[in-house]
Tab-separated table of C-alpha atoms in Angstrom:
chain	number	residue	atom	x	y	z
W	1456	MET	CA	240.024	182.192	-25.317
W	1457	LEU	CA	242.451	185.112	-25.691
W	1458	ALA	CA	244.973	183.085	-27.681
W	1459	VAL	CA	242.250	181.747	-29.979
W	1460	LEU	CA	240.895	185.227	-30.701
W	1461	ALA	CA	244.335	186.728	-31.330
W	1462	ASP	CA	245.302	183.815	-33.567
W	1463	ALA	CA	242.118	184.334	-35.593
W	1464	VAL	CA	243.090	187.955	-36.203
W	1465	ARG	CA	246.660	186.957	-37.076
W	1466	ARG	CA	245.482	184.355	-39.598
W	1467	GLY	CA	242.757	186.523	-41.106
W	1468	ARG	CA	239.811	184.450	-39.842
W	1469	ALA	CA	238.596	187.524	-37.963
W	1470	THR	CA	239.558	191.173	-38.028
W	1471	ALA	CA	240.386	193.505	-35.193
W	1472	GLU	CA	237.706	195.837	-36.524
W	1473	GLU	CA	235.107	193.078	-36.196
W	1474	LEU	CA	236.123	192.359	-32.612
W	1475	VAL	CA	236.076	196.013	-31.593
W	1476	GLY	CA	232.724	196.487	-33.295
W	1477	ALA	CA	231.316	193.421	-31.536
W	1478	ALA	CA	232.491	194.684	-28.164
W	1479	ALA	CA	231.069	198.156	-28.772
W	1480	GLY	CA	227.733	196.617	-29.747
W	1481	ARG	CA	227.591	194.443	-26.659
W	1482	ILE	CA	228.443	197.376	-24.404
W	1483	ALA	CA	225.744	199.512	-26.022
W	1484	ALA	CA	223.179	196.763	-25.388
W	1485	ALA	CA	224.183	196.270	-21.747
W	1486	GLU	CA	224.664	199.878	-20.695
W	1487	PRO	CA	223.714	201.910	-18.784
W	1488	ALA	CA	221.752	199.228	-16.906
W	1489	LEU	CA	224.845	197.235	-15.922
W	1490	GLY	CA	226.953	200.248	-14.965
W	1491	ALA	CA	230.233	198.495	-15.752
W	1492	VAL	CA	231.604	200.808	-18.462
W	1493	THR	CA	232.022	204.507	-17.687
W	1494	SER	CA	233.413	205.820	-20.978
W	1495	LEU	CA	234.165	204.694	-24.523
W	1496	ASP	CA	236.227	205.947	-27.437
W	1497	VAL	CA	234.888	203.745	-30.207
W	1498	ASP	CA	236.240	205.877	-33.041
W	1499	ALA	CA	239.815	205.737	-31.742
W	1500	ALA	CA	239.546	201.999	-31.094
W	1501	LEU	CA	238.210	201.333	-34.589
W	1502	ALA	CA	240.954	203.458	-36.114
W	1503	ARG	CA	243.585	201.448	-34.269
W	1504	ALA	CA	241.862	198.197	-35.284
W	1505	ARG	CA	242.010	199.188	-38.961
W	1506	GLU	CA	245.718	199.943	-38.611
W	1507	ILE	CA	246.257	196.443	-37.214
W	1508	ASP	CA	244.203	194.838	-39.969
W	1509	ALA	CA	246.067	196.725	-42.691
W	1510	ALA	CA	249.572	195.752	-41.555
W	1511	PRO	CA	251.397	192.426	-41.322
W	1512	ALA	CA	250.903	190.925	-37.883
W	1513	PRO	CA	253.925	191.863	-35.769
W	1514	ALA	CA	255.764	189.219	-33.801
W	1515	ASP	CA	255.125	188.744	-30.096
W	1516	THR	CA	251.590	190.142	-30.064
W	1517	PRO	CA	249.616	187.476	-28.165
W	1518	LEU	CA	246.649	189.850	-27.715
W	1519	LEU	CA	246.532	191.057	-31.328
W	1520	GLY	CA	243.370	193.007	-32.073
W	1521	LEU	CA	241.599	192.283	-28.788
W	1522	PRO	CA	239.402	195.070	-27.322
W	1523	LEU	CA	240.431	196.132	-23.830
W	1524	LEU	CA	238.635	197.974	-21.035
W	1525	VAL	CA	240.801	199.748	-18.451
W	1526	LYS	CA	239.874	200.185	-14.800
W	1527	ASP	CA	239.489	203.874	-14.025
W	1528	ILE	CA	242.525	204.073	-11.774
W	1529	GLU	CA	245.010	203.176	-14.544
W	1530	ASP	CA	246.353	205.918	-16.800
W	1531	VAL	CA	245.597	205.773	-20.527
W	1532	ALA	CA	247.585	208.230	-22.636
W	1533	GLY	CA	245.465	211.133	-23.815
W	1534	ARG	CA	242.485	210.302	-21.583
W	1535	PRO	CA	241.589	211.429	-18.069
W	1536	THR	CA	241.736	209.136	-15.058
W	1537	THR	CA	238.886	210.021	-12.687
W	1538	TYR	CA	239.398	207.378	-9.964
W	1539	GLY	CA	235.597	207.290	-9.677
W	1540	SER	CA	235.856	210.582	-7.828
W	1541	VAL	CA	233.843	213.782	-8.230
W	1542	PRO	CA	236.849	216.049	-7.496
W	1543	PHE	CA	238.672	214.366	-10.401
W	1544	ALA	CA	235.762	214.431	-12.854
W	1545	HIS	CA	237.593	216.946	-15.050
W	1546	ALA	CA	241.135	215.641	-14.602
W	1547	ALA	CA	243.633	216.459	-17.327
W	1548	PRO	CA	244.380	213.704	-19.851
W	1549	ALA	CA	247.235	211.428	-18.843
W	1550	ASP	CA	250.590	212.026	-20.505
W	1551	ALA	CA	251.357	208.310	-20.861
W	1552	ASP	CA	249.945	204.847	-20.373
W	1553	SER	CA	250.437	203.115	-17.044
W	1554	PRO	CA	252.982	200.271	-17.262
W	1555	VAL	CA	250.255	197.609	-17.481
W	1556	VAL	CA	248.287	199.422	-20.178
W	1557	ALA	CA	251.505	199.976	-22.134
W	1558	ARG	CA	252.347	196.260	-21.959
W	1559	LEU	CA	248.853	195.219	-23.011
W	1560	ARG	CA	248.996	197.601	-25.986
W	1561	ALA	CA	252.434	196.337	-26.937
W	1562	ALA	CA	250.932	192.831	-26.978
W	1563	GLY	CA	248.328	194.013	-29.499
W	1564	ALA	CA	245.350	194.963	-27.319
W	1565	ILE	CA	243.173	197.939	-28.298
W	1566	VAL	CA	241.886	200.281	-25.582
W	1567	LEU	CA	238.140	200.706	-26.045
W	1568	GLY	CA	237.072	202.378	-22.819
W	1569	ARG	CA	237.003	202.533	-19.031
W	1570	THR	CA	235.429	200.417	-16.296
W	1571	ASN	CA	233.897	201.586	-13.041
W	1572	THR	CA	235.458	201.335	-9.590
W	1573	CYS	CA	234.724	202.620	-6.122
W	1574	GLU	CA	236.361	205.923	-5.256
W	1575	PHE	CA	240.147	205.469	-5.425
W	1576	ALA	CA	239.639	201.679	-5.255
W	1577	HIS	CA	239.299	201.832	-1.469
W	1578	GLU	CA	236.257	199.567	-0.965
W	1579	GLY	CA	235.015	196.054	-1.661
W	1580	TYR	CA	232.081	197.158	-3.849
W	1581	THR	CA	231.823	199.251	-7.019
W	1582	ALA	CA	229.796	202.453	-6.684
W	1583	ASN	CA	230.643	206.129	-6.497
W	1584	ARG	CA	229.052	209.557	-6.768
W	1585	LEU	CA	230.588	210.266	-10.163
W	1586	HIS	CA	229.573	207.205	-12.189
W	1587	GLY	CA	226.983	205.491	-10.001
W	1588	ALA	CA	226.764	201.806	-9.119
W	1589	THR	CA	227.767	198.705	-11.045
W	1590	ARG	CA	225.409	195.718	-10.913
W	1591	ASN	CA	226.270	192.059	-10.893
W	1592	PRO	CA	225.283	190.372	-14.189
W	1593	TRP	CA	224.458	187.208	-12.226
W	1594	GLN	CA	222.016	189.016	-9.916
W	1595	PRO	CA	221.404	192.723	-10.672
W	1596	ALA	CA	220.104	193.337	-7.138
W	1597	TRP	CA	223.647	192.731	-5.883
W	1598	SER	CA	227.061	194.293	-6.434
W	1599	PRO	CA	229.767	192.535	-8.435
W	1600	GLY	CA	232.087	193.436	-5.569
W	1601	GLY	CA	235.052	195.705	-5.948
W	1602	SER	CA	237.011	197.601	-6.426
W	1603	SER	CA	237.555	195.983	-9.844
W	1604	GLY	CA	233.824	195.355	-10.146
W	1605	GLY	CA	233.358	197.191	-13.431
W	1606	SER	CA	235.955	194.998	-15.100
W	1607	ALA	CA	234.557	191.831	-13.512
W	1608	ALA	CA	230.997	192.650	-14.542
W	1609	ALA	CA	232.143	193.394	-18.100
W	1610	LEU	CA	233.924	190.032	-18.374
W	1611	ALA	CA	231.100	188.082	-16.720
W	1612	ALA	CA	228.641	189.678	-19.161
W	1613	GLY	CA	230.860	188.842	-22.164
W	1614	LEU	CA	231.194	192.494	-23.165
W	1615	VAL	CA	234.922	192.229	-23.903
W	1616	PRO	CA	237.625	189.579	-23.708
W	1617	LEU	CA	240.029	191.785	-21.718
W	1618	ALA	CA	239.710	194.131	-18.735
W	1619	THR	CA	242.300	195.324	-16.236
W	1620	ALA	CA	242.133	194.871	-12.485
W	1621	SER	CA	244.130	195.591	-9.357
W	1622	ASP	CA	244.242	194.352	-5.784
W	1623	GLY	CA	245.130	196.431	-2.741
W	1624	GLY	CA	242.880	194.689	-0.239
W	1625	GLY	CA	240.968	192.098	-2.236
W	1626	SER	CA	239.970	194.208	-5.228
W	1627	VAL	CA	240.417	191.399	-7.759
W	1628	ARG	CA	239.514	188.421	-5.567
W	1629	ILE	CA	236.217	189.852	-4.282
W	1630	PRO	CA	234.680	190.592	-7.722
W	1631	ALA	CA	236.134	187.391	-9.158
W	1632	SER	CA	234.376	185.473	-6.410
W	1633	LEU	CA	231.048	187.251	-6.869
W	1634	CYS	CA	231.138	187.103	-10.693
W	1635	GLY	CA	232.310	183.527	-11.232
W	1636	LEU	CA	235.766	184.416	-12.589
W	1637	LEU	CA	239.386	183.643	-11.849
W	1638	GLY	CA	241.106	186.454	-9.984
W	1639	LEU	CA	244.815	186.376	-9.149
W	1640	LYS	CA	246.579	188.797	-6.845
W	1641	PRO	CA	250.217	188.045	-7.659
W	1642	THR	CA	253.097	188.209	-5.239
W	1643	ASN	CA	253.762	191.882	-4.667
W	1644	GLY	CA	256.509	192.872	-7.101
W	1645	VAL	CA	255.738	190.325	-9.816
W	1646	ILE	CA	253.978	193.093	-11.769
W	1647	GLY	CA	255.990	196.267	-11.447
W	1648	SER	CA	254.111	199.365	-10.371
W	1649	ALA	CA	254.396	202.997	-11.344
W	1650	PRO	CA	257.257	204.675	-9.455
W	1651	THR	CA	254.957	206.352	-6.912
W	1652	PRO	CA	251.835	204.222	-6.316
W	1653	ALA	CA	249.184	205.579	-3.973
W	1654	TRP	CA	249.578	202.590	-1.639
W	1655	LEU	CA	253.272	201.997	-1.474
W	1656	ASP	CA	253.434	198.203	-1.399
W	1657	LEU	CA	250.025	196.795	-0.423
W	1658	HIS	CA	248.586	197.367	-3.891
W	1659	THR	CA	249.443	195.512	-7.086
W	1660	ASP	CA	248.037	195.217	-10.565
W	1661	ALA	CA	246.162	191.948	-10.785
W	1662	LEU	CA	244.578	189.509	-13.235
W	1663	LEU	CA	240.953	188.716	-14.080
W	1664	ALA	CA	240.061	185.997	-16.576
W	1665	THR	CA	237.358	183.565	-17.559
W	1666	ASP	CA	239.738	180.598	-17.844
W	1667	ALA	CA	243.109	179.437	-16.579
W	1668	ALA	CA	244.923	179.662	-19.909
W	1669	ASP	CA	243.985	183.342	-20.197
W	1670	LEU	CA	245.199	183.976	-16.654
W	1671	ALA	CA	248.601	182.471	-17.400
W	1672	LEU	CA	248.908	184.382	-20.669
W	1673	LEU	CA	248.089	187.689	-18.989
W	1674	LEU	CA	250.708	187.164	-16.299
W	1675	ASP	CA	253.306	186.556	-19.016
W	1676	VAL	CA	252.239	189.755	-20.790
W	1677	ILE	CA	252.044	192.199	-17.890
W	1678	GLY	CA	254.504	190.720	-15.419
W	1679	GLY	CA	257.987	192.116	-14.952
W	1680	ALA	CA	259.851	194.896	-13.209
W	1681	VAL	CA	259.323	198.594	-13.892
W	1682	PRO	CA	262.272	201.020	-13.624
W	1683	GLY	CA	261.952	203.070	-10.468
W	1684	SER	CA	259.247	200.885	-8.981
W	1685	ALA	CA	258.987	200.684	-5.198
W	1686	ALA	CA	258.143	196.986	-5.539
W	1687	PRO	CA	260.943	194.416	-5.313
W	1688	GLY	CA	262.131	192.941	-8.557
W	1689	PRO	CA	263.079	191.535	-10.881
W	1690	VAL	CA	262.588	188.244	-9.060
W	1691	ALA	CA	262.246	184.992	-10.989
W	1692	LEU	CA	259.054	183.150	-10.169
W	1693	ALA	CA	259.486	179.648	-8.819
W	1694	PRO	CA	258.291	176.892	-11.162
W	1695	ALA	CA	254.992	175.230	-10.323
W	1696	THR	CA	255.554	172.955	-7.334
W	1697	PRO	CA	253.593	169.752	-6.644
W	1698	VAL	CA	251.104	170.315	-3.851
W	1699	ARG	CA	251.278	167.976	-0.869
W	1700	THR	CA	249.201	169.778	1.777
W	1701	VAL	CA	246.199	172.105	1.753
W	1702	LEU	CA	245.455	173.958	4.988
W	1703	ALA	CA	241.677	174.373	5.298
W	1704	VAL	CA	240.895	177.565	7.239
W	1705	PRO	CA	237.221	178.590	7.671
W	1706	ARG	CA	238.018	182.314	7.890
W	1707	LEU	CA	241.052	184.521	8.357
W	1708	HIS	CA	239.537	187.049	10.751
W	1709	GLY	CA	236.237	188.235	12.163
W	1710	SER	CA	233.612	186.435	14.206
W	1711	GLY	CA	231.659	184.769	11.391
W	1712	GLY	CA	228.511	186.661	12.359
W	1713	LEU	CA	227.803	188.425	9.057
W	1714	GLY	CA	225.558	185.834	7.433
W	1715	GLY	CA	228.217	183.715	5.772
W	1716	THR	CA	226.424	180.690	4.365
W	1717	LEU	CA	229.248	178.495	3.048
W	1718	GLY	CA	230.008	176.373	6.103
W	1719	SER	CA	230.506	172.766	5.028
W	1720	GLU	CA	230.514	173.821	1.356
W	1721	LEU	CA	233.842	175.582	1.862
W	1722	LEU	CA	235.479	172.499	3.347
W	1723	ASP	CA	233.914	170.334	0.640
W	1724	ALA	CA	235.408	172.593	-2.062
W	1725	THR	CA	238.795	172.397	-0.363
W	1726	ARG	CA	238.628	168.605	-0.363
W	1727	ARG	CA	237.541	168.567	-4.006
W	1728	LEU	CA	240.536	170.747	-4.823
W	1729	ALA	CA	242.885	168.358	-3.008
W	1730	ASP	CA	241.343	165.403	-4.844
W	1731	ALA	CA	241.750	167.132	-8.225
W	1732	LEU	CA	245.382	167.939	-7.458
W	1733	ALA	CA	246.031	164.388	-6.299
W	1734	ASP	CA	244.557	162.964	-9.498
W	1735	ALA	CA	246.619	165.340	-11.643
W	1736	GLN	CA	249.859	164.729	-9.746
W	1737	GLY	CA	249.442	161.027	-9.084
W	1738	ALA	CA	250.175	161.503	-5.390
W	1739	GLN	CA	248.088	162.062	-2.286
W	1740	VAL	CA	247.320	165.607	-1.154
W	1741	ARG	CA	246.491	166.004	2.531
W	1742	VAL	CA	243.788	168.363	3.781
W	1743	VAL	CA	244.626	169.687	7.246
W	1744	THR	CA	241.684	171.381	8.914
W	1745	THR	CA	243.045	174.171	11.077
W	1746	SER	CA	242.391	177.774	12.062
W	1747	VAL	CA	244.193	181.044	11.737
W	1748	ASP	CA	244.617	181.063	15.532
W	1749	GLU	CA	246.546	177.785	15.301
W	1750	LEU	CA	248.670	179.039	12.416
W	1751	PHE	CA	249.535	182.199	14.363
W	1752	ALA	CA	249.735	180.582	17.800
W	1753	ALA	CA	253.232	182.028	18.295
W	1754	ALA	CA	251.962	185.581	17.657
W	1755	PRO	CA	248.196	185.636	18.373
W	1756	GLU	CA	248.168	189.397	18.843
W	1757	LEU	CA	248.727	189.906	15.118
W	1758	VAL	CA	245.438	188.433	13.902
W	1759	SER	CA	243.127	191.087	15.346
W	1760	ARG	CA	245.329	193.819	13.879
W	1761	TRP	CA	245.094	192.884	10.182
W	1762	GLU	CA	241.979	194.829	9.236
W	1763	PRO	CA	242.753	197.960	11.330
W	1764	ASP	CA	246.383	197.907	10.190
W	1765	TRP	CA	245.367	197.641	6.532
W	1766	TYR	CA	242.906	200.510	7.014
W	1767	ALA	CA	245.489	202.681	8.777
W	1768	ALA	CA	248.210	202.107	6.177
W	1769	THR	CA	246.081	202.577	3.066
W	1770	SER	CA	244.180	205.538	4.509
W	1771	ALA	CA	247.357	207.320	5.599
W	1772	GLU	CA	249.168	206.716	2.315
W	1773	GLN	CA	246.163	207.871	0.270
W	1774	ALA	CA	245.427	210.926	2.415
W	1775	HIS	CA	249.017	212.154	2.385
W	1776	LEU	CA	249.365	211.558	-1.352
W	1777	LEU	CA	246.334	213.772	-1.978
W	1778	GLY	CA	247.465	216.189	0.737
W	1779	PRO	CA	245.569	217.577	3.728
W	1780	ASP	CA	244.445	220.688	1.814
W	1781	VAL	CA	242.838	218.626	-0.987
W	1782	VAL	CA	241.237	216.239	1.495
W	1783	ARG	CA	239.613	219.098	3.432
W	1784	ARG	CA	238.753	221.275	0.430
W	1785	HIS	CA	236.659	218.518	-1.126
W	1786	ALA	CA	235.236	217.121	2.106
W	1787	ASP	CA	231.649	217.365	0.865
W	1788	ALA	CA	232.412	215.773	-2.503
W	1789	TRP	CA	234.058	212.531	-1.397
W	1790	ASP	CA	231.936	209.412	-0.995
W	1791	PRO	CA	231.164	209.099	2.744
W	1792	SER	CA	233.168	205.899	3.295
W	1793	PHE	CA	236.167	207.331	1.429
W	1794	ARG	CA	235.934	210.626	3.309
W	1795	ALA	CA	236.009	208.684	6.584
W	1796	ALA	CA	239.117	206.831	5.387
W	1797	LEU	CA	240.880	210.059	4.416
W	1798	GLU	CA	240.028	211.704	7.734
W	1799	HIS	CA	241.310	208.640	9.557
W	1800	GLY	CA	244.463	208.650	7.466
W	1801	LEU	CA	245.297	212.219	8.467
W	1802	GLN	CA	245.170	211.165	12.117
W	1803	VAL	CA	247.621	208.277	11.748
W	1804	THR	CA	250.884	209.291	13.412
W	1805	ALA	CA	254.359	208.333	12.264
W	1806	GLY	CA	254.617	206.047	15.275
W	1807	ASP	CA	251.294	204.386	14.426
W	1808	TYR	CA	252.391	203.879	10.833
W	1809	LEU	CA	255.760	202.385	11.760
W	1810	ALA	CA	254.072	199.997	14.189
W	1811	VAL	CA	251.814	198.834	11.340
W	1812	ARG	CA	254.828	198.217	9.107
W	1813	ARG	CA	256.588	196.198	11.803
W	1814	ARG	CA	253.495	194.053	12.382
W	1815	CYS	CA	253.254	193.468	8.618
W	1816	ALA	CA	256.841	192.208	8.615
W	1817	HIS	CA	256.141	189.910	11.569
W	1818	THR	CA	252.960	188.571	9.924
W	1819	ARG	CA	254.845	187.969	6.667
W	1820	ALA	CA	257.477	185.908	8.471
W	1821	VAL	CA	254.859	183.736	10.192
W	1822	LEU	CA	252.964	183.136	6.944
W	1823	ASP	CA	256.207	182.340	5.091
W	1824	ARG	CA	256.847	179.556	7.600
W	1825	ALA	CA	253.264	178.269	7.318
W	1826	LEU	CA	253.420	178.090	3.493
W	1827	PRO	CA	256.600	176.290	2.420
W	1828	PRO	CA	256.758	174.965	-1.163
W	1829	GLY	CA	254.045	172.351	-1.640
W	1830	THR	CA	251.654	173.824	0.941
W	1831	LEU	CA	248.565	175.919	0.167
W	1832	LEU	CA	246.033	177.681	2.377
W	1833	ALA	CA	242.362	177.525	1.338
W	1834	THR	CA	239.676	179.773	2.781
W	1835	CYS	CA	236.736	181.955	1.746
W	1836	VAL	CA	236.911	185.291	-0.062
W	1837	LEU	CA	233.860	186.721	1.698
W	1838	ASP	CA	232.389	185.607	5.008
W	1839	GLY	CA	228.973	186.959	4.094
W	1840	PRO	CA	226.697	187.425	1.084
W	1841	GLY	CA	228.351	190.570	-0.286
W	1842	TYR	CA	226.963	194.027	-1.002
W	1843	ARG	CA	223.968	195.679	-2.556
W	1844	PRO	CA	224.864	197.761	-5.640
W	1845	ASP	CA	225.201	200.945	-3.559
W	1846	GLY	CA	227.736	199.273	-1.265
W	1847	ARG	CA	225.519	198.416	1.708
W	1848	ALA	CA	226.118	195.016	3.281
W	1849	PRO	CA	222.903	193.293	4.418
W	1850	GLY	CA	221.829	194.588	7.811
W	1851	HIS	CA	223.855	197.784	7.488
W	1852	ALA	CA	222.390	201.206	6.757
W	1853	ASP	CA	225.512	202.738	5.226
W	1854	ALA	CA	227.832	201.717	2.421
W	1855	GLY	CA	231.056	200.103	3.543
W	1856	SER	CA	232.724	196.863	4.544
W	1857	PRO	CA	231.826	195.683	8.051
W	1858	HIS	CA	234.561	193.987	10.043
W	1859	GLY	CA	235.141	190.436	8.896
W	1860	LEU	CA	233.134	190.539	5.652
W	1861	THR	CA	236.101	190.470	3.308
W	1862	GLN	CA	238.743	187.837	4.046
W	1863	THR	CA	241.396	189.173	1.724
W	1864	VAL	CA	243.685	191.775	3.328
W	1865	LEU	CA	246.175	189.277	4.778
W	1866	ALA	CA	247.752	188.590	1.376
W	1867	ASN	CA	248.121	192.330	0.771
W	1868	LEU	CA	249.787	192.936	4.112
W	1869	THR	CA	252.286	190.119	3.526
W	1870	GLY	CA	252.651	190.200	-0.268
W	1871	HIS	CA	251.681	186.543	-0.757
W	1872	PRO	CA	249.928	185.464	-3.978
W	1873	ALA	CA	246.257	184.587	-3.680
W	1874	ILE	CA	243.648	183.428	-6.166
W	1875	SER	CA	239.867	183.112	-6.209
W	1876	LEU	CA	238.590	179.957	-7.936
W	1877	PRO	CA	234.922	179.702	-9.021
W	1878	ALA	CA	233.558	177.101	-6.593
W	1879	GLY	CA	229.761	177.253	-6.604
W	1880	ARG	CA	226.648	179.371	-6.241
W	1881	SER	CA	225.089	180.604	-3.022
W	1882	ASP	CA	221.429	180.478	-2.039
W	1883	LEU	CA	221.175	184.002	-3.479
W	1884	GLY	CA	222.186	182.767	-6.923
W	1885	LEU	CA	225.562	184.504	-6.705
W	1886	PRO	CA	228.819	182.727	-7.490
W	1887	TRP	CA	231.296	182.259	-4.666
W	1888	GLY	CA	235.013	181.682	-4.827
W	1889	LEU	CA	237.484	179.486	-2.979
W	1890	GLN	CA	240.486	181.626	-2.017
W	1891	VAL	CA	243.850	179.870	-2.191
W	1892	LEU	CA	247.156	181.310	-0.959
W	1893	ALA	CA	250.648	180.019	-1.749
W	1894	GLY	CA	254.148	180.935	-0.658
W	1895	ARG	CA	255.618	184.140	-2.020
W	1896	TRP	CA	256.910	183.861	-5.613
W	1897	HIS	CA	254.945	180.620	-6.106
W	1898	ASP	CA	252.412	182.261	-8.407
W	1899	ARG	CA	252.934	179.591	-11.048
W	1900	THR	CA	251.776	176.972	-8.568
W	1901	LEU	CA	248.506	178.900	-8.259
W	1902	LEU	CA	248.222	179.057	-12.058
W	1903	GLU	CA	248.605	175.274	-12.175
W	1904	VAL	CA	246.051	174.950	-9.373
W	1905	ALA	CA	243.608	177.020	-11.439
W	1906	ALA	CA	244.166	174.869	-14.525
W	1907	THR	CA	243.709	171.663	-12.528
W	1908	TRP	CA	240.556	172.987	-10.876
W	1909	GLU	CA	239.142	174.044	-14.249
W	1910	ARG	CA	239.676	170.596	-15.750
W	1911	ALA	CA	238.012	168.907	-12.774
W	1912	HIS	CA	235.241	171.442	-12.134
W	1913	PRO	CA	234.589	173.685	-15.173
W	1914	TRP	CA	232.394	176.729	-14.695
W	1915	PRO	CA	230.239	178.921	-16.961
W	1916	ARG	CA	232.236	181.564	-18.823
W	1917	THR	CA	229.494	184.172	-18.429
W	1918	ALA	CA	226.473	184.887	-16.279
W	1919	PRO	CA	223.128	183.402	-17.401
W	1920	GLY	CA	221.667	185.299	-20.340
W	1921	TYR	CA	225.034	186.530	-21.624
W	1922	ARG	CA	227.233	185.063	-24.392
W	1923	PRO	CA	230.953	184.418	-24.084
W	1924	PHE	CA	233.108	186.707	-26.212
W	1925	ASP	CA	234.258	184.201	-28.804
W	1926	LEU	CA	234.155	183.502	-32.546
W	1927	THR	CA	230.717	181.929	-32.701
W	1928	PRO	CA	228.374	183.373	-35.368
W	1929	ALA	CA	226.234	184.994	-32.637
W	1930	ASN	CA	229.179	187.113	-31.461
W	1931	GLY	CA	228.474	190.798	-31.650
C-alpha cells in the first residue's frame, strides 16, 4: 500500500495535500472516541505537503507525501514529547527528530501528529493519566494493547498509512496481535537507537504495517546504524533462509491460568504456517511440538527469571535515567503501575542488575543454539484475552500485566527478532497473532514468512466499519 500511495504522489495521480487532508478528516471523525491520536499539527503538515507537491519529486523518497503519526516517546523537532506522562505534560519542544523520524521524513513522510502510549511505554496496554485510554477499533470495550497501541489503533482504523512503533517488552507485537496487524521487533541493533536510550539494549524501534510489502519497505527505510548508538551495528542482515523446522511452543512462561483460549487453534495456525512455507519453498517443513522447558533443559532455572529479570532491568534503567529526586518528587503524578516500577527500580542493586545481565547472556546463548538458520519458534503473543481500555486484565482490579499474560519479553532479553502474524479472531471478536521467532540477524526470513503467510491466509486491512487508507474514491 505504501509504495502505491507514494507512486501516485510521484506521478501526479494524487497529491500529498490530498493525502494529508484525508488523514486529518479521518482522525477528526474517529477522535476523541478512539483515543489513538493525542495531538495534531494539521497546518504544518499541509504546508509541508504543498511544498512536496510544488517541487519535482526527489529521488529515493519511497514514502513521498504520506502522512505519518509518531508514537509519543519519539522526538519530533519543534514539538514536545510527553511520554504519556503528567510530569512531562509541558515538556520543552525537542531540538531534533529522533533517528527514526528523521529517516521517515527523509523518505518523504509528513509528520501529522502523535499517537498515545502508556506512561514511558512500560506496559502492555495503552492508557495514561495525561491522555486517557485508547480503544481497540475491533472491539471498543477492549484495549488495542500497548505500548504502541495508539499507532496500532490508528492503522487498524485506517486513519493514516504510517505510524511509528517500538518494542521493549512486546510493545509492537502485543498491539499488532490485538489489532490484526503485522508487528516486527527486529534483531536488537538492526535499527540504530539514540545514543542514550532509556532501556539500554532491551528496547528497539519496531515496525507496524497492514501488509508484508509495507513491513519490508519500512525496514529498508528506518534500518541502519546510528552514530554513538549503544546497539551493535552495522551488521548485515542474513538473506532469507528456507525454513525446514518450526518449533511449536504453547507458551514461553507462566502457568496458562489467565483465560487463554487459543489451545488447539495455536497449533493449527503453526501447522498452517508450515504448510504455507512448504508450498512456497517446494520442500517439507517439519512441525516439532515441544515446550520451553525442553528447549531450556540444560538451564531450567532461567525460564522462571525472564519476567522478573525484564522488570528489574527496565525499571532500574528507567528510574535511574529519571533520577531518584524526579521519581520521588512526582510520586503522586505517575500512573500507579509505573510508579510501582520506578520504586522497584530504585531498589535494584548493582549486584542484582549484573546478575540479570549475566542471565540474559546465558539465555541468549541457549536460544541461539535452538534457532539455527532454517528453524523458527512459533508461540502465542498473549496467553489470555488482553486488557480493558484502562489496562485491567480480566479478573484483576488494578491496571497492569499479570504474570504470564504477555509472552513477549524473551526476544527483548536476548535480542532475537520476533513477529506477530494475524492468525484469527477470538471468541471476544478480537484478532490474535501467531508469534514467530528466528535466529538473530535473520529478520529477512521473518519478512519472507510474513509474505508467505499473507499469500496463503490474507487478513482484513482494517477493523470492521473502517476503510483502508488507499486511493479509492471513498478515501477521506
